[in-house]
Amino acid sequence: MESKGDLRAPVSQTPLVVEKPKDTSAIGGMVSIEINEKKVSVPLGTTILEACRQNGITIPTLCHHDDLCVAGVCRVCVVEVEGMRTLQASCAFPITNPLKIKTSSPMVRKARRNIIDLLLSEHYGECYSCFRNGKCELQSLAKEYGVDNYTFGHVTEPKYDVDKSSYSVVRDMSKCVLCKRCVRTCIDLQEVGVLEAIDRGDKTHIGTFLEKPLADVICINCGQCINRCPTGALRANDPSDEIWAAIDDPTKHVVIQTAPSPRAAIGEEFGLGAGHSMTRELNTALKRIGFDKVFDTNFTADLTIIEEGTELIIRLYKALVQKENVALPQFTSCSPGWVKFIEHYYPEYLDNMSSAKSPQQMFGALIKTFYAQKAGVEPKDIVSVAVMPCSAKKFECNRPEMYDSGYKDVDYGLTTRELARMIKEAGINLPEMPKSDFDSPFGEASGAGLIFGATGGVMEAAIRSVVEFVLGKKVEDIFEKANIIPLRGFDGIKYMEIPIGDKVGPVPDLIKHLVPNWDWLKGAVLKIAVAHGTANAKKIMDDIKAGGKFSECHFIEFMACPGGCLGGGGQPIPTTPEIRKKRAEAIYAEDESLELRKSHDNPNVVRIYEEFLTEGPCSHLSHELLHTHYTKRGRYIA
Amino acid sequence: MEKNNRKGTVLFSKYTRGEGIKKVLSISREDVLFELRESKLKGRGGAGFPTATKWTIVAAAKSDQKYIICNADEGEPGTFKDRVLLLEYPELVFDGMVIAGYTIGATKGIVYLRGEYEYMLKSLEDYLEQMRKDNLLGKNIIGKKGFEFDIEIRLGSGAYVCGEETALIESLEGNRGEARNRPPYPVNTGFMGKPTVVNNVETLASVPHIIAKGGTWFQKHGTDKSTGSKLFSVSGDCGKPGVYELPWGTKISELLKIVGAENTKAVQVGGASGTCIPKSQFERTLAYEDAATGGSIMIFNESRNMLHILKNFMEFFVEESCGQCTPCRIGNTKLLEGVEMIERGEFTFNYVNQLKELGRTMQVASKCGLGQSSPNSFISILENFKDEIFFQNGNGGTHGK
């Protein structure tokens, strides 16, 4: 068995994984089994569940999730295996010898019904008053298996208080069915581990360290648990009522910025398959709802590239030329889940964090300063909303340091799911909306900002600019169509080296005052890495701690969520590797369809440095508005 | 430690400390397994898995480390025979572990001692220390070059479920006591992922006798399918409660006579997770093939209210379910609620039947033995004592609709 770190799920929640043979044609590579009297052949080590799915037989599941290790606790997926006294959980049973399986025998059907009935008896609340109505896995199971009356009763009083302490995640444990997906998400997928089963027997519940409210434990707010909860027990902290109130208030000027990932996923909430980008339809819908202005977060993503890229160049210059002691590699800081993760788990590395704010917060600061000036609106009358794929963005906009405009820079973080509901509530069918553009003065943004939504996107955007800055030639000459393929895809950790070579270009005007020339980079090899999901981030951090290969990197992108922002905790439910892949495809396709694909080419970015941030990137004003600092939290303090 | 003066044909028969170890070190591992197979020894914890099979699998497994774990988490309500063995016959248990270590190729044995038995920890550790001094533990045990084995005692924390072998291993590894998915079985992936034999105290205590006196000798006791003898923890309405060694195949009526039970109405065989046997079935035998038990025998006379007994059992399971799987966690609660409904006379026979069906679902769909066996008393008591429960004692009686 593979040795595991101290935080992985216990073995009771990780079943036997029989390694599937590489060559299934080898002797013993395939096992002949019978499913419902039909003979089939499956690779050794396939679980009964997988075997059934491959053969078109649906097995109901509840605690099983494609992203997670197997728990085998809900027992909904039980099947009959000939020769065995008890029913077997198909999700946790690897096939290693010929079996005869029955998936719908009277015993199996009765057991499934009884189990679903038991779950309903303890599940508080009524479907019609639940935000997961229509998207609840327990509800669909009850429907599919004809469990249409509460055979074993139904709780009428909530068992637990709703924990609304966190800006990001709300826990309503009376709706919990103890599938432990959240526990496994937190401990195994993200390796954070703030949730665990507490007590036993009928008192078993999912709790936090010392039963503290979620805001007081080391939750990183990534919201991955929400995306994997089969019921309404976990949800994001929804500010839509306050936003409606602002829209309805004639004295308020309500603006909204939309991030690329919600645009690539929101169609799923309107019955479209994954992978339909709704950017321009969304612009129209938001205006019709009553937002005064709609801005593109990609604009500040472009700005982030300039600020963060400049910061990297300064760090490298200090390290290589001025021989100063600066923290390298530089870490990206766009993902608020990652920010809180490093604050808790590796506070000694906070100096490595880029001080650049995330695009959301940069935008917030600019809206209540630059935009307010331009539009002639009092910043106090502006209500600034950000549509994000993310639950951690809600925490981020509430951080005490995010008041650089003199006001709360971003008033509300709204998730994709919550926005979809607002749109539906307004009676709008999003896919039917006509297309419209973003509002000035920020206008359109580049494809580089757009691909921030996928893991590797920030790095790809940065490389597109850095290559052109330093080498003085078109990135297309090096990477076909400016697509930096090694940085794409869902490998947990990606690593790349870019040799600078002997030829460097002139220093662009924008940063001329910071470095005289590029000669000092001649012959250097730029080493970069990308990680998504905090479990992978942890691997890199531990490697850096141990002085391994990643400690020699110059720049590393970290995203808290698997897949990057497109797999964020505010995105439509469900989430699977397949869905995340389609969202990524939509984002990359949109990028490729654009003329403007490099942050430094964005004319609006160029203009803001001419008109507003006149001292250039990483200057005094930009530090005041666009940069931030971090808090050492440690592993025990929220 | 109080010296043994108990009478019995197998376990309590004469045995000198180290006798089995000395013998075993002079024969090959294959010979040990042969004797074990001859003896037809089955697990004494209740499940009755053939010990030789378990040992053979682990002995054959290739691994840099293997473990032998003695399951001393004696938690089944009404059993206390392991306590007697550990207190009065530690030589049997520990010699059994050494023999197991030699046979399967393990260098380490762990005793998972029930938390409530903490009071015997000191004396057991003293005993182990003496064994080390006498070279019955440690390196090159009594001169056998290369044979190294030691025993560590670890305390449980009071969870019933940790008597289930995979939950026990989780607990030993420092995790929440919850049963694992099977497969894998501990013989392949046990403690720390290594091949592990988990045996009940009494199973291990039988081994030195088998080694010293031979598998054939052992097999002569008991019945064809249940060889050897069994320790019964007898409690309840009888003149002489206590631990008795009796051959397998003893009739319940015979046992009742031996322990001085009178006016017996029911015998709960196998503890709270066992079955309740009414007077009409007292001629049944105690054996794996008939009324199987890990040793708990609870005797109830005519004065007892069967519904109260059942309620007590169900309360136990509601509290002791580890809470991970649905059928056990919620199922037991529903069964208890059902008992309370019957108690109040607020029930329908239709619902009682539905609960029995639920019990049958729990028996087949629960993740581990706890939930699979907890409905046994519910089903057996309601079926075997129907008249009393539904039509006497005012428990609804004719109110039952």
Coordinates of N, CA and C in Angstrom, one line a residue, chain B residues 289-391:
Chain B
E289 N -22.6 -25.0 14.3 CA -23.6 -25.4 13.3 C -25.1 -25.3 13.9
D290 N -25.2 -24.9 15.1 CA -26.5 -24.8 15.7 C -26.7 -23.4 16.3
A291 N -26.6 -23.3 17.6 CA -26.7 -22.0 18.3 C -25.2 -21.6 18.5
A292 N -24.8 -20.7 17.6 CA -23.4 -20.3 17.7 C -23.2 -19.1 18.7
T293 N -22.1 -19.1 19.3 CA -21.8 -18.0 20.2 C -20.4 -17.7 20.4
G294 N -20.1 -16.5 20.7 CA -18.7 -16.2 21.1 C -18.5 -16.4 22.5
G295 N -19.5 -16.9 23.2 CA -19.3 -17.2 24.6 C -20.4 -16.6 25.6
S296 N -21.1 -15.6 25.1 CA -22.0 -15.0 26.0 C -23.3 -15.8 26.1
I297 N -23.7 -16.1 27.4 CA -24.9 -16.8 27.6 C -25.7 -16.0 28.7
M298 N -26.8 -15.4 28.3 CA -27.6 -14.7 29.3 C -28.9 -15.4 29.6
I299 N -29.1 -15.6 30.9 CA -30.3 -16.4 31.2 C -31.4 -15.6 31.8
F300 N -32.6 -15.7 31.3 CA -33.7 -14.9 31.8 C -34.8 -15.8 32.3
N301 N -35.3 -15.6 33.5 CA -36.3 -16.5 34.0 C -37.7 -15.8 33.8
E302 N -38.7 -16.5 34.3 CA -40.1 -16.1 34.0 C -40.5 -14.7 34.4
S303 N -39.7 -14.2 35.4 CA -40.1 -12.9 35.9 C -39.6 -11.7 35.0
R304 N -38.9 -12.1 33.9 CA -38.3 -11.0 33.1 C -39.3 -10.6 32.0
N305 N -39.2 -9.3 31.6 CA -40.1 -8.8 30.6 C -39.2 -8.7 29.3
M306 N -39.6 -9.5 28.3 CA -38.7 -9.7 27.1 C -38.6 -8.4 26.3
L307 N -39.6 -7.5 26.4 CA -39.6 -6.3 25.7 C -38.5 -5.3 26.3
H308 N -38.5 -5.4 27.6 CA -37.5 -4.6 28.3 C -36.1 -5.0 28.0
I309 N -35.9 -6.3 27.9 CA -34.6 -6.9 27.5 C -34.2 -6.4 26.1
L310 N -35.2 -6.5 25.2 CA -34.9 -6.1 23.8 C -34.6 -4.6 23.8
K311 N -35.3 -3.8 24.6 CA -35.1 -2.4 24.6 C -33.6 -2.1 25.0
N312 N -33.2 -2.8 26.1 CA -31.9 -2.6 26.6 C -30.8 -2.9 25.5
F313 N -31.0 -4.0 24.8 CA -30.1 -4.3 23.7 C -30.1 -3.2 22.6
M314 N -31.3 -2.8 22.2 CA -31.3 -1.8 21.1 C -30.7 -0.5 21.5
E315 N -30.9 -0.1 22.8 CA -30.3 1.1 23.3 C -28.8 1.0 23.2
F316 N -28.3 -0.2 23.5 CA -26.8 -0.4 23.4 C -26.4 -0.2 21.9
F317 N -27.1 -0.8 21.0 CA -26.6 -0.6 19.6 C -26.8 0.8 19.0
V318 N -27.8 1.5 19.4 CA -28.0 2.8 19.0 C -26.8 3.7 19.4
E319 N -26.3 3.4 20.6 CA -25.2 4.2 21.1 C -23.8 3.7 20.5
E320 N -23.7 2.4 20.3 CA -22.4 1.8 19.9 C -22.2 1.7 18.4
S321 N -23.2 1.9 17.6 CA -22.9 1.9 16.2 C -21.9 3.0 15.9
C322 N -20.9 2.7 15.0 CA -19.9 3.7 14.8 C -20.5 4.9 14.0
G323 N -21.6 4.7 13.4 CA -22.3 5.8 12.8 C -21.9 6.0 11.3
Q324 N -21.0 5.2 10.8 CA -20.6 5.5 9.4 C -21.6 5.0 8.3
C325 N -22.2 3.8 8.5 CA -23.1 3.4 7.4 C -24.5 3.6 7.8
T326 N -25.3 3.8 6.8 CA -26.7 4.2 7.0 C -27.5 3.1 7.7
P327 N -27.5 1.8 7.2 CA -28.4 0.9 7.8 C -28.2 0.7 9.3
C328 N -26.9 0.8 9.7 CA -26.7 0.5 11.2 C -27.0 1.8 12.0
R329 N -26.5 3.0 11.5 CA -26.7 4.2 12.2 C -28.1 4.5 12.4
I330 N -28.9 4.6 11.3 CA -30.3 5.0 11.4 C -31.2 3.8 11.7
G331 N -30.8 2.6 11.1 CA -31.6 1.4 11.3 C -31.8 1.1 12.8
N332 N -30.7 1.1 13.6 CA -30.9 0.7 15.0 C -31.8 1.7 15.7
T333 N -31.6 3.0 15.4 CA -32.5 4.0 16.0 C -34.0 3.7 15.7
K334 N -34.2 3.3 14.4 CA -35.6 3.0 14.1 C -36.1 1.7 14.8
L335 N -35.3 0.7 15.0 CA -35.7 -0.5 15.7 C -36.0 -0.1 17.1
L336 N -35.1 0.7 17.7 CA -35.4 1.1 19.1 C -36.7 1.9 19.2
E337 N -36.9 2.8 18.3 CA -38.2 3.5 18.3 C -39.3 2.6 18.2
G338 N -39.1 1.5 17.4 CA -40.2 0.5 17.2 C -40.5 -0.1 18.6
V339 N -39.4 -0.5 19.3 CA -39.6 -1.2 20.6 C -40.4 -0.2 21.5
E340 N -40.0 1.1 21.5 CA -40.7 2.0 22.4 C -42.2 2.2 22.0
M341 N -42.5 2.1 20.7 CA -43.8 2.2 20.2 C -44.6 1.0 20.7
I342 N -44.0 -0.2 20.7 CA -44.7 -1.4 21.2 C -45.0 -1.2 22.7
E343 N -44.0 -0.7 23.4 CA -44.1 -0.5 24.8 C -45.3 0.4 25.1
R344 N -45.4 1.4 24.3 CA -46.5 2.3 24.6 C -47.9 1.8 24.0
G345 N -47.8 0.7 23.3 CA -49.0 0.2 22.6 C -49.4 1.0 21.4
E346 N -48.5 1.8 20.9 CA -48.8 2.6 19.7 C -48.1 2.0 18.5
F347 N -48.7 1.0 18.0 CA -48.0 0.3 16.9 C -49.0 -0.3 16.0
T348 N -48.6 -0.6 14.8 CA -49.4 -1.5 13.9 C -48.6 -2.7 13.6
F349 N -49.2 -3.8 13.4 CA -48.4 -5.0 13.0 C -47.7 -4.8 11.7
N350 N -48.4 -4.0 10.8 CA -47.8 -3.7 9.5 C -46.4 -3.0 9.7
Y351 N -46.4 -2.1 10.7 CA -45.1 -1.4 10.9 C -44.1 -2.3 11.5
V352 N -44.6 -3.1 12.5 CA -43.6 -4.1 13.1 C -43.0 -5.0 12.0
N353 N -43.8 -5.4 11.1 CA -43.3 -6.2 10.0 C -42.3 -5.5 9.1
Q354 N -42.7 -4.2 8.9 CA -41.7 -3.4 8.1 C -40.4 -3.2 8.8
L355 N -40.5 -3.1 10.2 CA -39.2 -3.0 10.9 C -38.4 -4.3 10.9
K356 N -39.1 -5.4 10.9 CA -38.4 -6.7 10.7 C -37.7 -6.8 9.4
E357 N -38.4 -6.3 8.3 CA -37.8 -6.3 7.0 C -36.6 -5.4 7.0
L358 N -36.7 -4.2 7.7 CA -35.6 -3.3 7.9 C -34.4 -4.1 8.5
G359 N -34.8 -4.8 9.6 CA -33.7 -5.6 10.3 C -33.0 -6.5 9.3
R360 N -33.8 -7.2 8.4 CA -33.2 -8.1 7.4 C -32.3 -7.3 6.4
T361 N -32.7 -6.1 6.1 CA -31.8 -5.3 5.2 C -30.5 -4.9 6.0
M362 N -30.7 -4.6 7.3 CA -29.5 -4.3 8.0 C -28.5 -5.5 8.1
Q363 N -29.1 -6.7 8.2 CA -28.3 -7.9 8.3 C -27.4 -8.1 7.0
V364 N -28.0 -7.7 5.9 CA -27.2 -7.9 4.7 C -26.5 -6.7 4.1
A365 N -27.0 -5.5 4.5 CA -26.4 -4.3 3.8 C -25.5 -3.5 4.7
S366 N -25.4 -3.8 6.0 CA -24.5 -3.0 6.8 C -23.1 -3.3 6.5
K367 N -22.2 -2.3 6.8 CA -20.8 -2.4 6.4 C -20.1 -3.5 7.2
C368 N -20.4 -3.6 8.5 CA -19.6 -4.6 9.2 C -20.5 -5.4 10.1
G369 N -19.9 -6.3 10.8 CA -20.6 -7.2 11.7 C -21.5 -6.6 12.7
L370 N -21.2 -5.4 13.1 CA -22.1 -4.8 14.1 C -23.5 -4.6 13.6
G371 N -23.6 -3.9 12.5 CA -24.9 -3.7 11.9 C -25.6 -4.9 11.4
Q372 N -24.7 -5.9 11.0 CA -25.2 -7.1 10.4 C -25.8 -8.0 11.5
S373 N -25.4 -7.8 12.7 CA -25.9 -8.7 13.8 C -26.8 -8.0 14.7
S374 N -26.8 -6.7 14.8 CA -27.6 -6.0 15.8 C -29.1 -6.2 15.6
P375 N -29.6 -6.5 14.4 CA -31.1 -6.8 14.4 C -31.4 -8.2 14.9
N376 N -30.4 -9.1 15.1 CA -30.7 -10.5 15.5 C -31.7 -10.5 16.7
S377 N -31.3 -9.8 17.7 CA -32.2 -9.9 18.9 C -33.6 -9.3 18.6
F378 N -33.6 -8.2 17.9 CA -34.9 -7.6 17.5 C -35.8 -8.7 16.8
I379 N -35.2 -9.3 15.8 CA -36.0 -10.2 15.0 C -36.4 -11.5 15.9
S380 N -35.4 -12.0 16.6 CA -35.6 -13.3 17.3 C -36.5 -13.1 18.5
I381 N -36.4 -12.0 19.2 CA -37.2 -11.8 20.4 C -38.7 -11.5 20.0
L382 N -38.9 -10.7 18.9 CA -40.2 -10.4 18.5 C -40.9 -11.6 17.9
E383 N -40.1 -12.5 17.3 CA -40.7 -13.7 16.7 C -40.9 -14.8 17.8
N384 N -40.0 -15.0 18.6 CA -40.1 -16.1 19.6 C -40.9 -15.7 20.8
F385 N -41.2 -14.5 21.1 CA -41.9 -14.1 22.2 C -43.1 -13.2 21.9
K386 N -43.6 -13.5 20.7 CA -44.8 -12.8 20.1 C -45.9 -12.7 21.1
D387 N -46.3 -13.8 21.7 CA -47.5 -13.8 22.5 C -47.3 -12.9 23.7
E388 N -46.1 -13.0 24.4 CA -45.9 -12.2 25.6 C -45.9 -10.7 25.2
I389 N -45.2 -10.4 24.1 CA -44.9 -9.0 23.8 C -46.2 -8.3 23.3
F390 N -46.9 -9.0 22.5 CA -48.1 -8.3 21.9 C -49.4 -8.5 22.6
F391 N -49.5 -9.6 23.3 CA -50.8 -9.9 23.9 C -50.8 -10.0 25.4

